[in-house]
XYZ file of C-alpha atoms in Angstrom:
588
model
C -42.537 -144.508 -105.630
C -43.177 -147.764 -104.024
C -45.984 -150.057 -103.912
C -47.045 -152.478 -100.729
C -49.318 -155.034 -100.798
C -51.350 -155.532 -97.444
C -49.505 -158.083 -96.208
C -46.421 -155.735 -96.199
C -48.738 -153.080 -94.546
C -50.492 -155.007 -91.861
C -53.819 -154.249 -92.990
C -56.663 -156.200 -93.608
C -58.598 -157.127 -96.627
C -62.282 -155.386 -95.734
C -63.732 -158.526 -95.929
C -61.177 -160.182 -93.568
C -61.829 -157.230 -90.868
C -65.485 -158.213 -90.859
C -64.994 -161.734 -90.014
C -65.021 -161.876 -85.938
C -63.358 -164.947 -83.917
C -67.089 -166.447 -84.232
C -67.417 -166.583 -87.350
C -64.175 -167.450 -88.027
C -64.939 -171.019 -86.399
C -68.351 -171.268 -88.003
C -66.168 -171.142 -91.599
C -63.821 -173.910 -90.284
C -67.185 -176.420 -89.816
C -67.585 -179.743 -92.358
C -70.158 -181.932 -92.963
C -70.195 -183.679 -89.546
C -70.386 -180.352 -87.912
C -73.937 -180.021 -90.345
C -75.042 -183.877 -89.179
C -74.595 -183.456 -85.364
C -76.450 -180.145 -85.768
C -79.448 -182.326 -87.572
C -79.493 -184.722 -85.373
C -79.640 -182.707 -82.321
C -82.653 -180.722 -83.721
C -84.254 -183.495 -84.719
C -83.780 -184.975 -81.266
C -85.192 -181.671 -80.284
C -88.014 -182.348 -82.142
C -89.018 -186.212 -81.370
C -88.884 -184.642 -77.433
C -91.039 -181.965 -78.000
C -93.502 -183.810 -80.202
C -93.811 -187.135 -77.727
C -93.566 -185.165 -74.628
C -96.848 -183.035 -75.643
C -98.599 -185.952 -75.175
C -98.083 -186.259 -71.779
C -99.970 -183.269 -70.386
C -103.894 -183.815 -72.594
C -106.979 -184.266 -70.004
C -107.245 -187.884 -68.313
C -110.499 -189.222 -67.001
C -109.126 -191.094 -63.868
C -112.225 -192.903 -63.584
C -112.496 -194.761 -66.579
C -110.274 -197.857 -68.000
C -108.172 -196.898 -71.042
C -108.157 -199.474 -73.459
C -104.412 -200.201 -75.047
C -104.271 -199.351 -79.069
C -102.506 -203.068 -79.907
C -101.981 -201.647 -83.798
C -98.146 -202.168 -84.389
C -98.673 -199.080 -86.763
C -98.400 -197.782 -82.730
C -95.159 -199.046 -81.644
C -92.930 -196.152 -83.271
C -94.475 -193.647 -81.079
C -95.010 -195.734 -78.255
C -91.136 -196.509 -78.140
C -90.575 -192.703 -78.335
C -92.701 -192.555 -75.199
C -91.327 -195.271 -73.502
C -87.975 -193.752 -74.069
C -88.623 -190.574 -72.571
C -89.883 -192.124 -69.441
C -86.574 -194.003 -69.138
C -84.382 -191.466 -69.872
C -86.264 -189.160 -67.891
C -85.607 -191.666 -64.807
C -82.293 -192.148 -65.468
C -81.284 -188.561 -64.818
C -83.252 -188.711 -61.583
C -81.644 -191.283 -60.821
C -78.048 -189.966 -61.276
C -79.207 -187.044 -59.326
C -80.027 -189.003 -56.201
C -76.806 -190.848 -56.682
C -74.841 -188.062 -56.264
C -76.577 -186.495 -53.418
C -77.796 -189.809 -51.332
C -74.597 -191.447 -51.778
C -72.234 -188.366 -51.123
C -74.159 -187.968 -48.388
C -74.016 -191.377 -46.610
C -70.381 -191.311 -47.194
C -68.883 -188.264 -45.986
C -71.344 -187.902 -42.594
C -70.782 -191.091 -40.102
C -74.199 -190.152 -38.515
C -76.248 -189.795 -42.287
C -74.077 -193.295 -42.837
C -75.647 -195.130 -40.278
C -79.366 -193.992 -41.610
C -79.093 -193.782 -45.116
C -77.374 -197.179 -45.757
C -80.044 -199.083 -44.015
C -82.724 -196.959 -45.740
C -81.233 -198.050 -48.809
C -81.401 -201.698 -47.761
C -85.016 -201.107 -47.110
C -85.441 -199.124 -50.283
C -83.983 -201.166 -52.860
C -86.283 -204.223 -50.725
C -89.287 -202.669 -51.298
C -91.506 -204.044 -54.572
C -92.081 -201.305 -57.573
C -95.895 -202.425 -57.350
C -95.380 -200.907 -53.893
C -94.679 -197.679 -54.920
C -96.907 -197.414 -57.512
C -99.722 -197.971 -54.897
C -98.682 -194.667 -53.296
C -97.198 -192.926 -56.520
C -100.363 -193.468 -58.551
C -102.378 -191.780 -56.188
C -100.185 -188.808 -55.001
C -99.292 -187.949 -58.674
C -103.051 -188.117 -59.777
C -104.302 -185.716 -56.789
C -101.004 -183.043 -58.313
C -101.860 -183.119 -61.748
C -105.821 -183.642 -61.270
C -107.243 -184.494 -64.771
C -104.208 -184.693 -66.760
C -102.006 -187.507 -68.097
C -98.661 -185.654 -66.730
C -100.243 -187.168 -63.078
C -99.666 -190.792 -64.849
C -96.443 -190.257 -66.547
C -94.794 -188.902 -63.230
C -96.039 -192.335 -61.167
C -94.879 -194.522 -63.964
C -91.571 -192.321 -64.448
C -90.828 -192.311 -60.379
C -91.364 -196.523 -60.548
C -88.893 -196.652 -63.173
C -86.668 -194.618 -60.960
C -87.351 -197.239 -58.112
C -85.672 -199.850 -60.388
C -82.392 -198.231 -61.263
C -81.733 -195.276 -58.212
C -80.634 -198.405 -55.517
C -77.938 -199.983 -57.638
C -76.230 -197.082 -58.960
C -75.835 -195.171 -55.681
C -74.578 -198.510 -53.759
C -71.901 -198.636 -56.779
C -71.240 -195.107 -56.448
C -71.278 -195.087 -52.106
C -69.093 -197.756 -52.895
C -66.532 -195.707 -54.853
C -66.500 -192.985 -52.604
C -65.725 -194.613 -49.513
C -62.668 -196.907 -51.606
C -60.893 -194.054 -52.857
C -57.332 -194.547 -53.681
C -55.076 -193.318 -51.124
C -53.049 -191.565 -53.307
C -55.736 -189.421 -54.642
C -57.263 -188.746 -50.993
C -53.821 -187.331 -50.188
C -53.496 -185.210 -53.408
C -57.111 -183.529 -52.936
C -56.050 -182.466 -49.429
C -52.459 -181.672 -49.852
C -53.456 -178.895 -53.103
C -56.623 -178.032 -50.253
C -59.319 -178.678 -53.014
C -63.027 -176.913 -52.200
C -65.039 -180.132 -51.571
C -66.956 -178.786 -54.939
C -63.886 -179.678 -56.642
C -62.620 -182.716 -55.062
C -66.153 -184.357 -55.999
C -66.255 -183.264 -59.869
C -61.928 -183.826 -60.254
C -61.287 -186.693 -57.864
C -63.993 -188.768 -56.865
C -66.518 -188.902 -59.357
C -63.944 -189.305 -62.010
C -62.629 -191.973 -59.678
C -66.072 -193.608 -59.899
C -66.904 -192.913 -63.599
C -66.331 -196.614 -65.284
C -68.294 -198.223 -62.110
C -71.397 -195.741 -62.386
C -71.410 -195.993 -66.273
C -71.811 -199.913 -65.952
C -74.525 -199.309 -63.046
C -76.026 -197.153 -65.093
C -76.250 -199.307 -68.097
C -77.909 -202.223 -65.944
C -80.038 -199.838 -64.158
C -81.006 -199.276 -67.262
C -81.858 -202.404 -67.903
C -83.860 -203.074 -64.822
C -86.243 -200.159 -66.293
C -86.745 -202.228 -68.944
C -87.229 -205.569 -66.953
C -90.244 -203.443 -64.866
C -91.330 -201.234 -68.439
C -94.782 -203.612 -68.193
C -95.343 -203.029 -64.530
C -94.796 -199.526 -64.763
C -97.101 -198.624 -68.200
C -100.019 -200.581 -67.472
C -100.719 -200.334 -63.476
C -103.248 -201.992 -61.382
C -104.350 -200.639 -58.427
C -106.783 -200.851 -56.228
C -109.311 -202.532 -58.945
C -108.903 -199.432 -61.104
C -106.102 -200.263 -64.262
C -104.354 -197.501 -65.673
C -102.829 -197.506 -68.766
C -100.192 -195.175 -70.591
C -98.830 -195.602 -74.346
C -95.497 -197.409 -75.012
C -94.181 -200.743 -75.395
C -94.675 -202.088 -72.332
C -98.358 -201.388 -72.042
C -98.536 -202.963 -75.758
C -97.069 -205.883 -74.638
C -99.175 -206.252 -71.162
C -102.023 -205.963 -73.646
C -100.986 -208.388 -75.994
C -99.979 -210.998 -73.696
C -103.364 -210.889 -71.546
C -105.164 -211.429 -75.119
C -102.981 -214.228 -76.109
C -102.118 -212.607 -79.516
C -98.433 -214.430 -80.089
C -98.273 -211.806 -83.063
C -98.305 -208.708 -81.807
C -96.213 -210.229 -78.657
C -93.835 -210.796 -81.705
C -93.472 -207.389 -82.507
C -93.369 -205.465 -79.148
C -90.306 -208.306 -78.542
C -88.941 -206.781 -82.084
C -89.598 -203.327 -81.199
C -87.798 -204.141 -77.662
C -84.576 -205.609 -79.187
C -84.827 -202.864 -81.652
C -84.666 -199.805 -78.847
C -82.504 -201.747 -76.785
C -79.271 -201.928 -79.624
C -79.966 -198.683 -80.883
C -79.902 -197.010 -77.339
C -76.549 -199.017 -76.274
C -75.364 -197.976 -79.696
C -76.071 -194.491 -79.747
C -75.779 -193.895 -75.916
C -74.023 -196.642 -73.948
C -71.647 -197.582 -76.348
C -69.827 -194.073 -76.067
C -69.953 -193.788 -72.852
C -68.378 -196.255 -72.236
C -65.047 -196.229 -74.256
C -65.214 -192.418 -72.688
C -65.131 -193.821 -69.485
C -61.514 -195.241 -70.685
C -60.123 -192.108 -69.967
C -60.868 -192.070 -66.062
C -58.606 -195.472 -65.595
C -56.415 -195.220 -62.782
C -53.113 -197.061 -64.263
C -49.503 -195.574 -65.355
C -49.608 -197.357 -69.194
C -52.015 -196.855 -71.837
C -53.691 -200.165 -72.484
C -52.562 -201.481 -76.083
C -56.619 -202.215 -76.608
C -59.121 -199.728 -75.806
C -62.603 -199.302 -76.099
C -63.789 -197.961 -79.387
C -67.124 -196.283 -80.459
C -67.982 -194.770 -83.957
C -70.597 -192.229 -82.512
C -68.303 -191.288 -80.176
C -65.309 -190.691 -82.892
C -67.912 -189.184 -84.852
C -68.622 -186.583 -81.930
C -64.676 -186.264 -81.714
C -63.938 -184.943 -85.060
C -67.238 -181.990 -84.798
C -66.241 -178.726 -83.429
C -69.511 -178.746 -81.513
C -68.321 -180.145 -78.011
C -65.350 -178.046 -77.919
C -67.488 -174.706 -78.966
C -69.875 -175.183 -76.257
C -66.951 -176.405 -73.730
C -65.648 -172.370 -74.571
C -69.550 -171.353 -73.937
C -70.374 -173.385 -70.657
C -66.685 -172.636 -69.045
C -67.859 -169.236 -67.489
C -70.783 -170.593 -66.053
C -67.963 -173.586 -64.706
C -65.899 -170.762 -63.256
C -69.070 -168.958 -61.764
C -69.974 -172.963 -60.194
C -66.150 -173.645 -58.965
C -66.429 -170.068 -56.783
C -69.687 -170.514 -55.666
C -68.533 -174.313 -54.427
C -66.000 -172.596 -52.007
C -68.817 -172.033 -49.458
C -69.238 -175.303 -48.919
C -65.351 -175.486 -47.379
C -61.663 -176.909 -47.698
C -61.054 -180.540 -48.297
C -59.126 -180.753 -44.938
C -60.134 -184.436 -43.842
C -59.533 -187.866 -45.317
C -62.641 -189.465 -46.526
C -63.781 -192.054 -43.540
C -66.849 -193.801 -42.480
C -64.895 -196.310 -40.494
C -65.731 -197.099 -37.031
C -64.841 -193.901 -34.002
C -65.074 -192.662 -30.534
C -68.456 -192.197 -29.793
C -69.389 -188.651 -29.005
C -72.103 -186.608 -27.285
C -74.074 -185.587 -30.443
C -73.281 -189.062 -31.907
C -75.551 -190.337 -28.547
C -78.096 -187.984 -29.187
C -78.421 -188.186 -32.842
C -79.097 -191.907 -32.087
C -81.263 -191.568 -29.445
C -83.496 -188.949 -32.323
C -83.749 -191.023 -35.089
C -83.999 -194.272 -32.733
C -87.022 -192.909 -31.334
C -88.295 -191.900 -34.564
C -88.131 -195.348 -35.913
C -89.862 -197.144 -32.819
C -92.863 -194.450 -33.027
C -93.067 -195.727 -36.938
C -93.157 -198.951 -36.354
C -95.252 -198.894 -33.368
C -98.154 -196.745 -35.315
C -97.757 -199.294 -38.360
C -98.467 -201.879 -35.739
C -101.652 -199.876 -34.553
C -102.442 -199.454 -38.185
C -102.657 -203.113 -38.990
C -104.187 -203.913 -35.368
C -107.603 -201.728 -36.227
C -107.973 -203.369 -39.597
C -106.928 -207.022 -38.912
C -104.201 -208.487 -36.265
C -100.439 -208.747 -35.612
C -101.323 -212.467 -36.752
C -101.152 -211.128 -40.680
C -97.335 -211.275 -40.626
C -97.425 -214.935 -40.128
C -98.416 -216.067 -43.511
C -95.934 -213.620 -45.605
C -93.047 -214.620 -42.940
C -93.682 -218.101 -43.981
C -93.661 -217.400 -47.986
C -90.760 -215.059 -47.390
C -88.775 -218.656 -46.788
C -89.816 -220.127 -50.048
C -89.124 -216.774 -51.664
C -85.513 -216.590 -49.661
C -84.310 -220.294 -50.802
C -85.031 -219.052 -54.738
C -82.763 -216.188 -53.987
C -79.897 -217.646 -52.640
C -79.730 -220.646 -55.395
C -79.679 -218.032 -58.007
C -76.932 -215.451 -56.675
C -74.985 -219.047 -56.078
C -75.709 -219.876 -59.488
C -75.335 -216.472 -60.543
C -71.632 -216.346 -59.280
C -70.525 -219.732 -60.622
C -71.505 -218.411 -64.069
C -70.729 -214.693 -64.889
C -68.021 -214.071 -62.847
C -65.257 -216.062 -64.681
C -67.371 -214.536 -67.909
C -67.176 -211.271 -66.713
C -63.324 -211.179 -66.069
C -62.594 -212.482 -69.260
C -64.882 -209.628 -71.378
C -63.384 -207.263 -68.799
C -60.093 -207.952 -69.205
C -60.615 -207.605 -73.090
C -61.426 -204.284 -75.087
C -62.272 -206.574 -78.689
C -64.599 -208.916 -76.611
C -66.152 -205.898 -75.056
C -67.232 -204.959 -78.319
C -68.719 -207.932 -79.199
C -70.245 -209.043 -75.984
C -71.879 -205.706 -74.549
C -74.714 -205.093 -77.395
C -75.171 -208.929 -76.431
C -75.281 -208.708 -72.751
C -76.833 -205.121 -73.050
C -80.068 -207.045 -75.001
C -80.289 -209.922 -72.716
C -79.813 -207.621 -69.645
C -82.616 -205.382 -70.556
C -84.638 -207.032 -71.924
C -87.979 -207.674 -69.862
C -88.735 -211.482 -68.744
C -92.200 -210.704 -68.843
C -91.944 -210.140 -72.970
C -91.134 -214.234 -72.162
C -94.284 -215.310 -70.384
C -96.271 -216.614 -72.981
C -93.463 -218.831 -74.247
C -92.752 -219.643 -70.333
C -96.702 -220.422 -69.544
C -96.355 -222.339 -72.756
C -93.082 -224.324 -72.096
C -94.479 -225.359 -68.205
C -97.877 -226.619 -69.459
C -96.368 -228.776 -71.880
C -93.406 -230.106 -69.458
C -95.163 -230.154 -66.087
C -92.460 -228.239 -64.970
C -93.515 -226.680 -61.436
C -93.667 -222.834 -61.751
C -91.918 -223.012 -58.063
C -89.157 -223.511 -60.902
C -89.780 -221.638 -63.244
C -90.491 -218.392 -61.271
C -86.881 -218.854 -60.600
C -85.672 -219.067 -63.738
C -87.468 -215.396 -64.219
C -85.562 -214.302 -61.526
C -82.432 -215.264 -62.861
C -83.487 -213.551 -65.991
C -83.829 -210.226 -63.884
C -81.355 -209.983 -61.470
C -78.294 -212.037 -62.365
C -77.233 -209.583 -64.220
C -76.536 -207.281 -61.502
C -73.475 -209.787 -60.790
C -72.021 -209.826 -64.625
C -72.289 -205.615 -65.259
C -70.538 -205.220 -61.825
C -67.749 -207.427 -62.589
C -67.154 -206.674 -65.905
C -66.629 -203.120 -64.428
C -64.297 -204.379 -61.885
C -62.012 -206.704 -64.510
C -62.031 -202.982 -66.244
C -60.707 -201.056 -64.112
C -58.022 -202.772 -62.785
C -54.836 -201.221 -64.279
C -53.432 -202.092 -67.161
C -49.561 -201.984 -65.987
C -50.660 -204.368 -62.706
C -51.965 -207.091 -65.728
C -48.905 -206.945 -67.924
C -46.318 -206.965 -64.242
C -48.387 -210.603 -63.608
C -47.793 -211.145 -67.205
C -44.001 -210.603 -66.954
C -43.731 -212.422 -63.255
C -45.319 -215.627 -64.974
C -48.536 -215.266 -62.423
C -51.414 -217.671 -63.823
C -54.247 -219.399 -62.826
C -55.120 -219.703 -59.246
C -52.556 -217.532 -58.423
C -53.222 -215.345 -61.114
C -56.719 -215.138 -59.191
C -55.766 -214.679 -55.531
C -53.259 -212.011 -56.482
C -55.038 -209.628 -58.681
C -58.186 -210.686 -60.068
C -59.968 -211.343 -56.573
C -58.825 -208.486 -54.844
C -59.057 -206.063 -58.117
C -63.144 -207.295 -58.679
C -64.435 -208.141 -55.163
C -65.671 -204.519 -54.262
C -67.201 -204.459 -57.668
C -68.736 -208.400 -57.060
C -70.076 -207.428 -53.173
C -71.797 -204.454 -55.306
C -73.554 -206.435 -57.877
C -74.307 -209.190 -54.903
C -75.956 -207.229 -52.884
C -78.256 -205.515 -55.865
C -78.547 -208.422 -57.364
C -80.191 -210.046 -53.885
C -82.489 -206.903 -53.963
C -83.513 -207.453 -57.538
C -84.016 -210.850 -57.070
C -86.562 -210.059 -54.537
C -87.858 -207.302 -56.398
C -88.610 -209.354 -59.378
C -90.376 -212.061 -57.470
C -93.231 -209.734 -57.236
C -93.703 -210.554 -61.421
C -92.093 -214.255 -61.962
C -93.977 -215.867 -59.335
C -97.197 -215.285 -61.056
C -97.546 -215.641 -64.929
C -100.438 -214.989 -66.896
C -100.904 -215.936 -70.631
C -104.588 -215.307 -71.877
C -107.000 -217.607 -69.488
C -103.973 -219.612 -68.115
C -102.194 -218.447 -64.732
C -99.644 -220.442 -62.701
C -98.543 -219.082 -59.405
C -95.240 -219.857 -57.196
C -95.452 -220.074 -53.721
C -93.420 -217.382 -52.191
C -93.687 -213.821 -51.206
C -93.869 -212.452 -54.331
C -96.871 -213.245 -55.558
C -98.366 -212.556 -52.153
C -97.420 -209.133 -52.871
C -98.941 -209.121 -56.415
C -102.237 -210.588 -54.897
C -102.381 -207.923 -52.170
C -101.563 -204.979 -54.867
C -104.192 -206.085 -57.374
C -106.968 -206.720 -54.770
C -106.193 -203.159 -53.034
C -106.014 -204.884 -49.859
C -103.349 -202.734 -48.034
C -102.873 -204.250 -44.505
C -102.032 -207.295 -46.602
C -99.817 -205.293 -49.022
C -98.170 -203.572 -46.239
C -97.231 -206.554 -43.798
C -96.118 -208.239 -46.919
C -93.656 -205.276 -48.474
C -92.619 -205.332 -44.534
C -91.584 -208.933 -44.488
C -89.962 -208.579 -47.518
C -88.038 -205.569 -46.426
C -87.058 -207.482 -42.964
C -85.486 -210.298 -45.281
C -83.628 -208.316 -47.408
C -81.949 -205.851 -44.596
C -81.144 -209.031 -42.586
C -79.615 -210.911 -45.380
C -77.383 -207.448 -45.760
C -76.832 -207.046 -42.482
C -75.228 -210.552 -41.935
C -73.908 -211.814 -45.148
C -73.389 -208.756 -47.714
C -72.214 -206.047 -45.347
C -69.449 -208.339 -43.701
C -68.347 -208.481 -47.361
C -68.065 -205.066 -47.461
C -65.901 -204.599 -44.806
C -63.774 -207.667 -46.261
C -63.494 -205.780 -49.314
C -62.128 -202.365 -47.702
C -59.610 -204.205 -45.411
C -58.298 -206.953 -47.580
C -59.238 -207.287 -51.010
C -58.841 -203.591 -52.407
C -55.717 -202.163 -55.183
């Protein structure tokens, strides 16, 4: 007689039988598997605990007074970061859709792009005149009214830039990939989420990042809002620090600027940081780069079974998405927006949304006729000049400076690292935090706020330029670098032949935002207030402000109108010819 063991046999220990493929994994998790676990409940938690507070009762009718004890600023970062993040995902929503939209329809093209001009023109205070009071009559009596006006202006600062970056992307696709999504006869569901957003991905995750930043630069504006004579006021740091700054208390302007840099570094460390040495891995080039971008958090995600167990949990719902996509048709056109034969329901669709906008404008003109004159456009047309000059010096300025800067971090993975928590800081971080020492630093000078206002601008929209070409430098290919390298190509040549033509679409992107911004900011660096001291610029900006605090809307409106007038004609002559530079000459 002969024994066998169960090997021999084939059969299982009992215990072995028991185990299914599930549990089987769950044995094979460590220690990090355990952390990311933590953190994500306790992420859970902080969400669920700070977002309770947005729904108690709200008296609309009386002023809140702000809590200035920095005992506060923990929770009132928490909130503040909710409302950001919150805003962010909007705005990556309307990025897809807006900007899909305008560039794969010629006749959406021709309205949306313009709208977006006009958007991106008009002030946040703007629409937190309407938001405020829409939100408040939908969530009568409770705070969740507030937080959705303060949430949608945050939106209003970072939609605009990401979806011209992204428009942008979609209408320069590569050739090569245009011609492999229509030669395999990809769904249009899958030639968006496996050829042009991946195409995109290193452009919208710098966007992002300094849309990001513009929430911060409008976090005041947005927290504690005045309209119509009535303030409103919601917890987080930029309420704290309107608060602080109107009572002159340096101190606790000390710590909201501490809590600031705090959120700011911790956010591009935890968030940013990852995302963008993930982005690495949609680079168009034919050799791996012997730098890349590195991120502990994100090697930390790397080596935790988590991702790739709920990649094998969310890929039948993928499968379910990728067959329900294959309604929306074939990919069996090239992507185009260029310039065709005009046809019949090209002529009528103009003729519709011509007539549209005349009837708009002509009851806005009726509107402003009963209440005052045509005459009120005269004054902000006149400001809008002063306003204007202050723009153009600083995108001048703002060219002179970051682009060489931005080249050189983008062109090097180590001096990424060290430069983006640096840039990310001094991106984001709000100019208005800087009044007091501003109001402080002109009384003592005699330094004209008509200057100084434009230093404030600088501080919130040249950074539109240095994000955008940073993610230009980066995503030219490696292997085109290291051919110049090898063919001796430096210097100016070294610029005409690869470094112009590899970051202009990126540049004519952060331009034309960074124009818009400019503008936008005006609204806040043209008048600053430090306790009992204010100084105000002359310029269209803080005729805006003036309008919005007084509630005086014919004012407010001709003024946003004016501004929006300025904007789409500096677009339409300088920064769209760019454009069209960019996609006929200077494009890899």
């Amino acid at each position: 007689m002969s024994f066998r063991t169960d090997n021999e046999t084939g059969t299982k220990p009992v215990g072995t039988a028991l185990r299914t493929p599930f549990v089987a994994r769950l044995s094979q998790f460590s220690w990090v598997d355990v952390a990311v676990a933590a953190a994500v409940l306790v992420l859970l938690y902080v969400v669920l605990r700070v977002g309770h507070g947005t729904t108690v009762a709200f008296n609309t009718h009386e002023n809140v007074k702000v809590d200035t004890d920095p005992s506060r600023l923990p929770y009132d970062a928490a909130r503040s970061l909710l409302r950001m993040f919150a805003a962010l995902a909007l705005s990556v929503l309307f990025t897809f859709v807006y900007a899909y939209a305008a560039a794969r329809s010629r006749r959406l093209e021709r309205i949306l792009i313009p709208a977006l001009d006009i958007l991106q023109s008009v002030p946040v205070l703007a629409f937190l005149t309407v938001a405020v009071t829409g939100f408040i009559a939908l969530f009568p009596g409770s705070m969740l009214g507030l937080e959705c006006a303060s949430i949608f202006a945050i939106f209003t600062s970072q939609a605009w830039n990401m979806t011209f970056g992204f428009y942008y992307s979609l209408t320069s696709l590569p050739r090569e990939l245009d011609e492999l999504s229509r030669s395999f006869r990809f769904t249009r569901w899958m030639r968006f989420w496996k050829v042009e957003v991946p195409a995109g991905m290193i452009g919208l995750v710098w966007n992002g990042m300094m849309s990001f930043g513009g929430g911060w630069f409008f976090l005041v504006a947005s927290e504690a809002i005045s309209v119509n004579n009535q303030d409103y006021t919601l917890p987080g740091v930029g309420s704290y620090a309107g608060a602080a700054i109107t009572d002159g208390d340096l101190g606790k302007v000390g710590w909201a600027i501490l809590t600031m840099a705090v959120m700011v570094i911790g956010v591009n460390f935890l968030f940013w940081r990852p995302l963008t040495a993930w982005a690495e891995k949609f680079k168009n080039e034919q050799s791996e780069a012997s730098e890349v971008q590195r991120s502990y958090v994100l090697d930390f995600l790397r080596r935790s079974h988590w991702p790739r167990l709920l990649g094998r949990v969310l890929r039948p719902a993928g499968r379910v998405l990728s067959r329900a996509g294959r309604v929306l048709g074939t990919d069996d056109r090239p992507l185009s927006v260029g310039p065709s034969r005009q046809r019949a329901g090209d002529i009528t669709f103009a003729v519709v949304a011509g007539g549209l906008i005349l009837w708009g404008l002509f009851d806005l003109g009726r509107y402003l006729y009963d209440r005052t004159s045509l005459g009120v456009f005269g004054e902000p047309l006149l400001l809008g000049l002063a306003t204007l000059t202050r723009v153009m010096v600083l995108v001048t300025l703002a060219t002179l400076v970051w682009v060489p800067i931005g080249v050189k971090i983008g062109f090097s993975p180590r001096l990424t690292r060290i430069a983006q928590p640096v840039v990310q800081v001094l991106a984001s971080f709000p100019a208005n935090f800087l009044f007091p020492l501003v109001t402080w630093f002109l009384l003592k000078t005699g330094l004209s706020i008509d200057i100084g206002g434009t230093l404030l601008m600088a501080l919130g929209a040249q950074w539109y330029i240095l994000f955008n070409t940073i993610a230009g430098a980066m995503a030219i290919p490696t292997d085109l670098r290291e051919a110049m390298d090898d063919l001796g190509v430096h210097g100016r040549q070294r610029w005409k032949r690869l470094i112009i033509p590899g970051i202009f679409p990126s540049y004519v992107t952060g331009g034309i935002t960074a124009s818009g911004g400019a503008w936008n900011a005006s609204i806040v660096s043209e008048i600053v207030t430090f306790g009992g001291t204010t100084l105000t610029a002359t310029g269209l900006g803080a005729y805006i402000a003036k309008a919005t605090e007084a509630g005086d809307y014919p004012h407010l409106i001709a003024g946003v109108a004016v501004m929006s007038l300025y904007v789409v004609g500096i677009n339409r002559l300088l920064w769209r010819r760019l454009y069209r530079l960019a996609e006929a000459r200077y494009s890899l």
